[in-house]
Amino acid sequence: MNLTISGHHLDVTPAIRAYVETKLERVTRHFDHVIDMNVTLSVDKLQHKIEVNVHLRGKDIHVEATEPDMYAAIDLVADKLDRQVLKHKEKRYSDRHSDAMKYQTGQESHEIQETQQPAA
């Protein structure tokens, strides 16, 4: 995974960089098909804004959060991103599973129709 952290009107300190890396590491534990992440930290009128763009295989996810405290904003955006990645993962795997179930139910109904035909 390629992680890019940049600051807009803000110097990204090593402490903030380490905190962002540990919080966003949780996403790769749930879903390992993350290609890259772009994190933008900014300050505007005492509000700290965090924007995260995640490029997954087949989908891009954008999450942002605004809080008076930088670390609270990072926590909030990590939680939002975690929920969206899990939702995407569940959709991917439920689609695969439902296709298999459709095939099985179609095959079973075909077998039932063959057994119900009267003998001539």
mmCIF file of N, CA and C in Angstrom:
data_model
loop_
_atom_site.group_PDB
_atom_site.id
_atom_site.type_symbol
_atom_site.label_atom_id
_atom_site.label_comp_id
_atom_site.label_asym_id
_atom_site.label_seq_id
_atom_site.Cartn_x
_atom_site.Cartn_y
_atom_site.Cartn_z
ATOM 1 N N MET A 1 0.842 -1.168 0.000
ATOM 2 C CA MET A 1 0.000 0.000 0.000
ATOM 3 C C MET A 1 0.893 1.239 0.000
ATOM 4 N N ASN A 2 0.528 2.198 -0.806
ATOM 5 C CA ASN A 2 1.262 3.448 -0.920
ATOM 6 C C ASN A 2 0.484 4.525 -0.164
ATOM 7 N N LEU A 3 1.079 5.083 0.891
ATOM 8 C CA LEU A 3 0.422 6.087 1.726
ATOM 9 C C LEU A 3 1.107 7.428 1.539
ATOM 10 N N THR A 4 0.321 8.455 1.145
ATOM 11 C CA THR A 4 0.834 9.809 0.968
ATOM 12 C C THR A 4 0.111 10.722 1.951
ATOM 13 N N ILE A 5 0.889 11.409 2.793
ATOM 14 C CA ILE A 5 0.320 12.330 3.778
ATOM 15 C C ILE A 5 0.841 13.722 3.461
ATOM 16 N N SER A 6 -0.085 14.665 3.266
ATOM 17 C CA SER A 6 0.321 16.037 2.961
ATOM 18 C C SER A 6 -0.462 17.003 3.846
ATOM 19 N N GLY A 7 0.103 18.183 4.039
ATOM 20 C CA GLY A 7 -0.534 19.199 4.862
ATOM 21 C C GLY A 7 -0.828 20.446 4.057
ATOM 22 N N HIS A 8 -1.980 21.030 4.292
ATOM 23 C CA HIS A 8 -2.379 22.271 3.641
ATOM 24 C C HIS A 8 -2.512 23.319 4.741
ATOM 25 N N HIS A 9 -1.661 24.336 4.722
ATOM 26 C CA HIS A 9 -1.574 25.336 5.789
ATOM 27 C C HIS A 9 -1.204 24.687 7.121
ATOM 28 N N LEU A 10 -0.410 23.622 7.051
ATOM 29 C CA LEU A 10 -0.067 22.871 8.248
ATOM 30 C C LEU A 10 1.216 22.094 7.991
ATOM 31 N N ASP A 11 2.111 22.093 8.949
ATOM 32 C CA ASP A 11 3.300 21.251 8.867
ATOM 33 C C ASP A 11 2.967 19.894 9.476
ATOM 34 N N VAL A 12 3.226 18.840 8.732
ATOM 35 C CA VAL A 12 2.950 17.490 9.211
ATOM 36 C C VAL A 12 4.148 17.049 10.055
ATOM 37 N N THR A 13 3.931 16.946 11.354
ATOM 38 C CA THR A 13 5.001 16.546 12.263
ATOM 39 C C THR A 13 5.151 15.024 12.246
ATOM 40 N N PRO A 14 6.291 14.520 12.675
ATOM 41 C CA PRO A 14 6.452 13.056 12.750
ATOM 42 C C PRO A 14 5.422 12.393 13.664
ATOM 43 N N ALA A 15 5.001 13.084 14.728
ATOM 44 C CA ALA A 15 3.995 12.515 15.631
ATOM 45 C C ALA A 15 2.645 12.368 14.925
ATOM 46 N N ILE A 16 2.241 13.388 14.178
ATOM 47 C CA ILE A 16 0.975 13.313 13.436
ATOM 48 C C ILE A 16 1.069 12.250 12.353
ATOM 49 N N ARG A 17 2.197 12.192 11.653
ATOM 50 C CA ARG A 17 2.395 11.189 10.602
ATOM 51 C C ARG A 17 2.286 9.772 11.179
ATOM 52 N N ALA A 18 2.922 9.536 12.313
ATOM 53 C CA ALA A 18 2.873 8.213 12.943
ATOM 54 C C ALA A 18 1.456 7.879 13.401
ATOM 55 N N TYR A 19 0.733 8.864 13.936
ATOM 56 C CA TYR A 19 -0.637 8.641 14.397
ATOM 57 C C TYR A 19 -1.556 8.288 13.228
ATOM 58 N N VAL A 20 -1.415 9.008 12.119
ATOM 59 C CA VAL A 20 -2.225 8.723 10.928
ATOM 60 C C VAL A 20 -1.914 7.321 10.408
ATOM 61 N N GLU A 21 -0.645 6.967 10.355
ATOM 62 C CA GLU A 21 -0.262 5.646 9.851
ATOM 63 C C GLU A 21 -0.833 4.529 10.712
ATOM 64 N N THR A 22 -0.779 4.674 12.036
ATOM 65 C CA THR A 22 -1.308 3.615 12.902
ATOM 66 C C THR A 22 -2.826 3.518 12.809
ATOM 67 N N LYS A 23 -3.508 4.653 12.687
ATOM 68 C CA LYS A 23 -4.968 4.622 12.598
ATOM 69 C C LYS A 23 -5.447 4.047 11.266
ATOM 70 N N LEU A 24 -4.778 4.387 10.177
ATOM 71 C CA LEU A 24 -5.217 3.910 8.868
ATOM 72 C C LEU A 24 -4.700 2.512 8.551
ATOM 73 N N GLU A 25 -3.806 2.009 9.366
ATOM 74 C CA GLU A 25 -3.321 0.641 9.208
ATOM 75 C C GLU A 25 -4.455 -0.365 9.414
ATOM 76 N N ARG A 26 -5.442 0.033 10.205
ATOM 77 C CA ARG A 26 -6.593 -0.818 10.497
ATOM 78 C C ARG A 26 -7.350 -1.191 9.219
ATOM 79 N N VAL A 27 -7.362 -0.295 8.243
ATOM 80 C CA VAL A 27 -8.076 -0.551 6.987
ATOM 81 C C VAL A 27 -7.449 -1.730 6.254
ATOM 82 N N THR A 28 -6.133 -1.803 6.241
ATOM 83 C CA THR A 28 -5.467 -2.892 5.520
ATOM 84 C C THR A 28 -5.628 -4.223 6.234
ATOM 85 N N ARG A 29 -5.942 -4.205 7.522
ATOM 86 C CA ARG A 29 -6.210 -5.468 8.214
ATOM 87 C C ARG A 29 -7.519 -6.081 7.731
ATOM 88 N N HIS A 30 -8.506 -5.227 7.447
ATOM 89 C CA HIS A 30 -9.809 -5.720 7.009
ATOM 90 C C HIS A 30 -9.833 -6.049 5.525
ATOM 91 N N PHE A 31 -9.095 -5.306 4.747
ATOM 92 C CA PHE A 31 -9.191 -5.432 3.292
ATOM 93 C C PHE A 31 -7.806 -5.181 2.716
ATOM 94 N N ASP A 32 -7.186 -6.204 2.158
ATOM 95 C CA ASP A 32 -5.794 -6.081 1.728
ATOM 96 C C ASP A 32 -5.626 -5.685 0.263
ATOM 97 N N HIS A 33 -6.694 -5.303 -0.420
ATOM 98 C CA HIS A 33 -6.593 -4.902 -1.826
ATOM 99 C C HIS A 33 -6.512 -3.383 -1.981
ATOM 100 N N VAL A 34 -5.952 -2.698 -0.996
ATOM 101 C CA VAL A 34 -5.793 -1.248 -1.055
ATOM 102 C C VAL A 34 -4.567 -0.939 -1.908
ATOM 103 N N ILE A 35 -4.764 -0.147 -2.964
ATOM 104 C CA ILE A 35 -3.658 0.205 -3.850
ATOM 105 C C ILE A 35 -2.893 1.390 -3.288
ATOM 106 N N ASP A 36 -3.583 2.488 -3.003
ATOM 107 C CA ASP A 36 -2.922 3.629 -2.380
ATOM 108 C C ASP A 36 -3.920 4.484 -1.610
ATOM 109 N N MET A 37 -3.368 5.300 -0.685
ATOM 110 C CA MET A 37 -4.157 6.225 0.128
ATOM 111 C C MET A 37 -3.510 7.595 0.064
ATOM 112 N N ASN A 38 -4.338 8.612 -0.117
ATOM 113 C CA ASN A 38 -3.880 9.999 -0.071
ATOM 114 C C ASN A 38 -4.588 10.684 1.088
ATOM 115 N N VAL A 39 -3.808 11.213 2.024
ATOM 116 C CA VAL A 39 -4.349 11.883 3.202
ATOM 117 C C VAL A 39 -3.944 13.345 3.136
ATOM 118 N N THR A 40 -4.925 14.241 3.271
ATOM 119 C CA THR A 40 -4.655 15.676 3.293
ATOM 120 C C THR A 40 -5.138 16.234 4.623
ATOM 121 N N LEU A 41 -4.221 16.845 5.357
ATOM 122 C CA LEU A 41 -4.534 17.477 6.635
ATOM 123 C C LEU A 41 -4.544 18.979 6.418
ATOM 124 N N SER A 42 -5.584 19.668 6.890
ATOM 125 C CA SER A 42 -5.635 21.118 6.704
ATOM 126 C C SER A 42 -6.260 21.788 7.925
ATOM 127 N N VAL A 43 -5.972 23.077 8.063
ATOM 128 C CA VAL A 43 -6.524 23.889 9.148
ATOM 129 C C VAL A 43 -7.202 25.091 8.518
ATOM 130 N N ASP A 44 -8.454 25.345 8.942
ATOM 131 C CA ASP A 44 -9.194 26.485 8.431
ATOM 132 C C ASP A 44 -10.037 27.059 9.565
ATOM 133 N N LYS A 45 -9.675 28.232 10.042
ATOM 134 C CA LYS A 45 -10.414 28.920 11.110
ATOM 135 C C LYS A 45 -10.614 28.025 12.341
ATOM 136 N N LEU A 46 -9.540 27.503 12.860
ATOM 137 C CA LEU A 46 -9.516 26.667 14.059
ATOM 138 C C LEU A 46 -10.226 25.321 13.892
ATOM 139 N N GLN A 47 -10.573 24.955 12.686
ATOM 140 C CA GLN A 47 -11.159 23.650 12.412
ATOM 141 C C GLN A 47 -10.130 22.811 11.658
ATOM 142 N N HIS A 48 -9.894 21.612 12.140
ATOM 143 C CA HIS A 48 -8.947 20.701 11.507
ATOM 144 C C HIS A 48 -9.727 19.758 10.601
ATOM 145 N N LYS A 49 -9.356 19.737 9.353
ATOM 146 C CA LYS A 49 -10.067 18.928 8.366
ATOM 147 C C LYS A 49 -9.126 17.854 7.828
ATOM 148 N N ILE A 50 -9.625 16.631 7.775
ATOM 149 C CA ILE A 50 -8.870 15.501 7.256
ATOM 150 C C ILE A 50 -9.640 14.948 6.067
ATOM 151 N N GLU A 51 -8.963 14.792 4.943
ATOM 152 C CA GLU A 51 -9.556 14.169 3.761
ATOM 153 C C GLU A 51 -8.717 12.957 3.396
ATOM 154 N N VAL A 52 -9.385 11.839 3.149
ATOM 155 C CA VAL A 52 -8.692 10.613 2.775
ATOM 156 C C VAL A 52 -9.320 10.085 1.495
ATOM 157 N N ASN A 53 -8.494 9.844 0.499
ATOM 158 C CA ASN A 53 -8.916 9.198 -0.738
ATOM 159 C C ASN A 53 -8.232 7.844 -0.803
ATOM 160 N N VAL A 54 -9.024 6.796 -0.907
ATOM 161 C CA VAL A 54 -8.495 5.439 -0.951
ATOM 162 C C VAL A 54 -8.826 4.852 -2.311
ATOM 163 N N HIS A 55 -7.812 4.337 -2.964
ATOM 164 C CA HIS A 55 -7.994 3.705 -4.267
ATOM 165 C C HIS A 55 -7.925 2.198 -4.056
ATOM 166 N N LEU A 56 -9.075 1.543 -4.196
ATOM 167 C CA LEU A 56 -9.160 0.094 -4.097
ATOM 168 C C LEU A 56 -9.239 -0.484 -5.495
ATOM 169 N N ARG A 57 -9.078 -1.758 -5.584
ATOM 170 C CA ARG A 57 -9.238 -2.402 -6.875
ATOM 171 C C ARG A 57 -10.725 -2.402 -7.213
ATOM 172 N N GLY A 58 -11.117 -1.553 -8.162
ATOM 173 C CA GLY A 58 -12.502 -1.495 -8.590
ATOM 174 C C GLY A 58 -13.325 -0.385 -7.969
ATOM 175 N N LYS A 59 -12.775 0.378 -7.026
ATOM 176 C CA LYS A 59 -13.567 1.428 -6.384
ATOM 177 C C LYS A 59 -12.645 2.452 -5.735
ATOM 178 N N ASP A 60 -13.106 3.705 -5.714
ATOM 179 C CA ASP A 60 -12.423 4.772 -4.988
ATOM 180 C C ASP A 60 -13.334 5.230 -3.859
ATOM 181 N N ILE A 61 -12.771 5.421 -2.680
ATOM 182 C CA ILE A 61 -13.536 5.848 -1.515
ATOM 183 C C ILE A 61 -12.977 7.181 -1.040
ATOM 184 N N HIS A 62 -13.866 8.139 -0.793
ATOM 185 C CA HIS A 62 -13.478 9.455 -0.287
ATOM 186 C C HIS A 62 -14.164 9.673 1.056
ATOM 187 N N VAL A 63 -13.374 10.018 2.072
ATOM 188 C CA VAL A 63 -13.894 10.256 3.414
ATOM 189 C C VAL A 63 -13.272 11.543 3.931
ATOM 190 N N GLU A 64 -14.078 12.343 4.628
ATOM 191 C CA GLU A 64 -13.533 13.549 5.246
ATOM 192 C C GLU A 64 -14.206 13.780 6.591
ATOM 193 N N ALA A 65 -13.470 14.467 7.476
ATOM 194 C CA ALA A 65 -13.986 14.793 8.803
ATOM 195 C C ALA A 65 -13.414 16.131 9.236
ATOM 196 N N THR A 66 -14.211 16.895 9.986
ATOM 197 C CA THR A 66 -13.788 18.193 10.503
ATOM 198 C C THR A 66 -14.070 18.230 12.001
ATOM 199 N N GLU A 67 -13.044 18.555 12.774
ATOM 200 C CA GLU A 67 -13.147 18.624 14.232
ATOM 201 C C GLU A 67 -12.258 19.754 14.743
ATOM 202 N N PRO A 68 -12.524 20.259 15.946
ATOM 203 C CA PRO A 68 -11.635 21.277 16.523
ATOM 204 C C PRO A 68 -10.255 20.721 16.903
ATOM 205 N N ASP A 69 -10.163 19.417 17.155
ATOM 206 C CA ASP A 69 -8.906 18.776 17.528
ATOM 207 C C ASP A 69 -8.427 17.882 16.380
ATOM 208 N N MET A 70 -7.146 17.977 16.028
ATOM 209 C CA MET A 70 -6.592 17.207 14.911
ATOM 210 C C MET A 70 -6.686 15.705 15.160
ATOM 211 N N TYR A 71 -6.338 15.271 16.357
ATOM 212 C CA TYR A 71 -6.351 13.840 16.659
ATOM 213 C C TYR A 71 -7.777 13.284 16.680
ATOM 214 N N ALA A 72 -8.743 14.069 17.130
ATOM 215 C CA ALA A 72 -10.145 13.640 17.097
ATOM 216 C C ALA A 72 -10.622 13.502 15.656
ATOM 217 N N ALA A 73 -10.188 14.407 14.790
ATOM 218 C CA ALA A 73 -10.559 14.329 13.377
ATOM 219 C C ALA A 73 -9.953 13.090 12.728
ATOM 220 N N ILE A 74 -8.717 12.767 13.091
ATOM 221 C CA ILE A 74 -8.073 11.563 12.549
ATOM 222 C C ILE A 74 -8.822 10.321 13.006
ATOM 223 N N ASP A 75 -9.207 10.273 14.291
ATOM 224 C CA ASP A 75 -9.983 9.140 14.806
ATOM 225 C C ASP A 75 -11.307 8.998 14.069
ATOM 226 N N LEU A 76 -11.993 10.108 13.861
ATOM 227 C CA LEU A 76 -13.295 10.092 13.194
ATOM 228 C C LEU A 76 -13.177 9.619 11.751
ATOM 229 N N VAL A 77 -12.189 10.120 11.031
ATOM 230 C CA VAL A 77 -12.034 9.725 9.637
ATOM 231 C C VAL A 77 -11.610 8.253 9.539
ATOM 232 N N ALA A 78 -10.834 7.772 10.500
ATOM 233 C CA ALA A 78 -10.441 6.359 10.497
ATOM 234 C C ALA A 78 -11.657 5.466 10.712
ATOM 235 N N ASP A 79 -12.556 5.864 11.616
ATOM 236 C CA ASP A 79 -13.779 5.088 11.850
ATOM 237 C C ASP A 79 -14.678 5.083 10.617
ATOM 238 N N LYS A 80 -14.849 6.241 9.996
ATOM 239 C CA LYS A 80 -15.683 6.329 8.786
ATOM 240 C C LYS A 80 -15.108 5.474 7.666
ATOM 241 N N LEU A 81 -13.813 5.567 7.485
ATOM 242 C CA LEU A 81 -13.159 4.807 6.426
ATOM 243 C C LEU A 81 -13.257 3.314 6.687
ATOM 244 N N ASP A 82 -13.100 2.920 7.922
ATOM 245 C CA ASP A 82 -13.203 1.514 8.286
ATOM 246 C C ASP A 82 -14.589 0.969 7.959
ATOM 247 N N ARG A 83 -15.630 1.738 8.291
ATOM 248 C CA ARG A 83 -17.002 1.299 7.989
ATOM 249 C C ARG A 83 -17.229 1.171 6.486
ATOM 250 N N GLN A 84 -16.734 2.143 5.713
ATOM 251 C CA GLN A 84 -16.960 2.100 4.269
ATOM 252 C C GLN A 84 -16.202 0.956 3.610
ATOM 253 N N VAL A 85 -14.993 0.684 4.070
ATOM 254 C CA VAL A 85 -14.219 -0.417 3.493
ATOM 255 C C VAL A 85 -14.865 -1.751 3.838
ATOM 256 N N LEU A 86 -15.332 -1.912 5.073
ATOM 257 C CA LEU A 86 -16.030 -3.146 5.440
ATOM 258 C C LEU A 86 -17.314 -3.316 4.634
ATOM 259 N N LYS A 87 -18.033 -2.229 4.413
ATOM 260 C CA LYS A 87 -19.258 -2.275 3.611
ATOM 261 C C LYS A 87 -18.942 -2.713 2.181
ATOM 262 N N HIS A 88 -17.870 -2.162 1.620
ATOM 263 C CA HIS A 88 -17.455 -2.540 0.264
ATOM 264 C C HIS A 88 -17.051 -4.010 0.219
ATOM 265 N N LYS A 89 -16.331 -4.460 1.236
ATOM 266 C CA LYS A 89 -15.888 -5.851 1.294
ATOM 267 C C LYS A 89 -17.085 -6.800 1.391
ATOM 268 N N GLU A 90 -18.056 -6.456 2.236
ATOM 269 C CA GLU A 90 -19.240 -7.297 2.383
ATOM 270 C C GLU A 90 -20.037 -7.360 1.090
ATOM 271 N N LYS A 91 -20.129 -6.248 0.374
ATOM 272 C CA LYS A 91 -20.841 -6.246 -0.904
ATOM 273 C C LYS A 91 -20.148 -7.153 -1.908
ATOM 274 N N ARG A 92 -18.832 -7.073 -1.962
ATOM 275 C CA ARG A 92 -18.083 -7.903 -2.910
ATOM 276 C C ARG A 92 -18.289 -9.375 -2.628
ATOM 277 N N TYR A 93 -18.170 -9.771 -1.359
ATOM 278 C CA TYR A 93 -18.274 -11.179 -1.021
ATOM 279 C C TYR A 93 -19.712 -11.666 -1.027
ATOM 280 N N SER A 94 -20.680 -10.804 -0.724
ATOM 281 C CA SER A 94 -22.072 -11.239 -0.774
ATOM 282 C C SER A 94 -22.513 -11.430 -2.221
ATOM 283 N N ASP A 95 -21.992 -10.622 -3.151
ATOM 284 C CA ASP A 95 -22.315 -10.804 -4.562
ATOM 285 C C ASP A 95 -21.796 -12.142 -5.058
ATOM 286 N N ARG A 96 -20.602 -12.490 -4.676
ATOM 287 C CA ARG A 96 -20.041 -13.779 -5.091
ATOM 288 C C ARG A 96 -20.863 -14.920 -4.524
ATOM 289 N N HIS A 97 -21.234 -14.797 -3.277
ATOM 290 C CA HIS A 97 -21.973 -15.863 -2.622
ATOM 291 C C HIS A 97 -23.388 -15.979 -3.188
ATOM 292 N N SER A 98 -24.032 -14.862 -3.486
ATOM 293 C CA SER A 98 -25.400 -14.911 -3.994
ATOM 294 C C SER A 98 -25.447 -15.511 -5.395
ATOM 295 N N ASP A 99 -24.417 -15.286 -6.222
ATOM 296 C CA ASP A 99 -24.384 -15.904 -7.545
ATOM 297 C C ASP A 99 -24.305 -17.418 -7.426
ATOM 298 N N ALA A 100 -23.536 -17.899 -6.491
ATOM 299 C CA ALA A 100 -23.435 -19.337 -6.283
ATOM 300 C C ALA A 100 -24.772 -19.892 -5.805
ATOM 301 N N MET A 101 -25.448 -19.155 -4.941
ATOM 302 C CA MET A 101 -26.741 -19.604 -4.444
ATOM 303 C C MET A 101 -27.788 -19.604 -5.555
ATOM 304 N N LYS A 102 -27.751 -18.619 -6.441
ATOM 305 C CA LYS A 102 -28.698 -18.587 -7.552
ATOM 306 C C LYS A 102 -28.498 -19.806 -8.440
ATOM 307 N N TYR A 103 -27.251 -20.157 -8.682
ATOM 308 C CA TYR A 103 -26.958 -21.307 -9.528
ATOM 309 C C TYR A 103 -27.457 -22.581 -8.865
ATOM 310 N N GLN A 104 -27.240 -22.720 -7.562
ATOM 311 C CA GLN A 104 -27.676 -23.915 -6.857
ATOM 312 C C GLN A 104 -29.193 -24.014 -6.828
ATOM 313 N N THR A 105 -29.887 -22.929 -6.554
ATOM 314 C CA THR A 105 -31.341 -22.994 -6.488
ATOM 315 C C THR A 105 -31.927 -23.253 -7.869
ATOM 316 N N GLY A 106 -31.325 -22.724 -8.907
ATOM 317 C CA GLY A 106 -31.795 -22.989 -10.264
ATOM 318 C C GLY A 106 -31.611 -24.448 -10.635
ATOM 319 N N GLN A 107 -30.512 -25.034 -10.238
ATOM 320 C CA GLN A 107 -30.236 -26.432 -10.537
ATOM 321 C C GLN A 107 -31.184 -27.332 -9.755
ATOM 322 N N GLU A 108 -31.454 -27.004 -8.496
ATOM 323 C CA GLU A 108 -32.355 -27.803 -7.681
ATOM 324 C C GLU A 108 -33.774 -27.763 -8.228
ATOM 325 N N SER A 109 -34.247 -26.596 -8.679
ATOM 326 C CA SER A 109 -35.602 -26.513 -9.205
ATOM 327 C C SER A 109 -35.718 -27.307 -10.499
ATOM 328 N N HIS A 110 -34.657 -27.356 -11.304
ATOM 329 C CA HIS A 110 -34.661 -28.137 -12.537
ATOM 330 C C HIS A 110 -34.756 -29.626 -12.209
ATOM 331 N N GLU A 111 -34.051 -30.085 -11.172
ATOM 332 C CA GLU A 111 -34.111 -31.482 -10.764
ATOM 333 C C GLU A 111 -35.497 -31.830 -10.238
ATOM 334 N N ILE A 112 -36.134 -30.921 -9.528
ATOM 335 C CA ILE A 112 -37.471 -31.164 -8.990
ATOM 336 C C ILE A 112 -38.477 -31.297 -10.125
ATOM 337 N N GLN A 113 -38.376 -30.466 -11.158
ATOM 338 C CA GLN A 113 -39.294 -30.539 -12.285
ATOM 339 C C GLN A 113 -39.140 -31.860 -13.021
ATOM 340 N N GLU A 114 -37.929 -32.374 -13.135
ATOM 341 C CA GLU A 114 -37.716 -33.652 -13.816
ATOM 342 C C GLU A 114 -38.344 -34.800 -13.040
ATOM 343 N N THR A 115 -38.293 -34.775 -11.734
ATOM 344 C CA THR A 115 -38.838 -35.867 -10.929
ATOM 345 C C THR A 115 -40.356 -35.811 -10.850
ATOM 346 N N GLN A 116 -40.981 -34.659 -11.096
ATOM 347 C CA GLN A 116 -42.421 -34.533 -10.985
ATOM 348 C C GLN A 116 -43.151 -34.902 -12.274
ATOM 349 N N GLN A 117 -42.457 -35.149 -13.366
ATOM 350 C CA GLN A 117 -43.126 -35.497 -14.618
ATOM 351 C C GLN A 117 -43.716 -36.905 -14.503
ATOM 352 N N PRO A 118 -44.981 -37.091 -14.948
ATOM 353 C CA PRO A 118 -45.616 -38.412 -14.851
ATOM 354 C C PRO A 118 -44.975 -39.400 -15.827
ATOM 355 N N ALA A 119 -44.930 -40.647 -15.417
ATOM 356 C CA ALA A 119 -44.347 -41.694 -16.272
ATOM 357 C C ALA A 119 -45.357 -42.075 -17.341
ATOM 358 N N ALA A 120 -44.903 -42.279 -18.559
ATOM 359 C CA ALA A 120 -45.810 -42.594 -19.655
ATOM 360 C C ALA A 120 -45.889 -44.057 -19.927
#
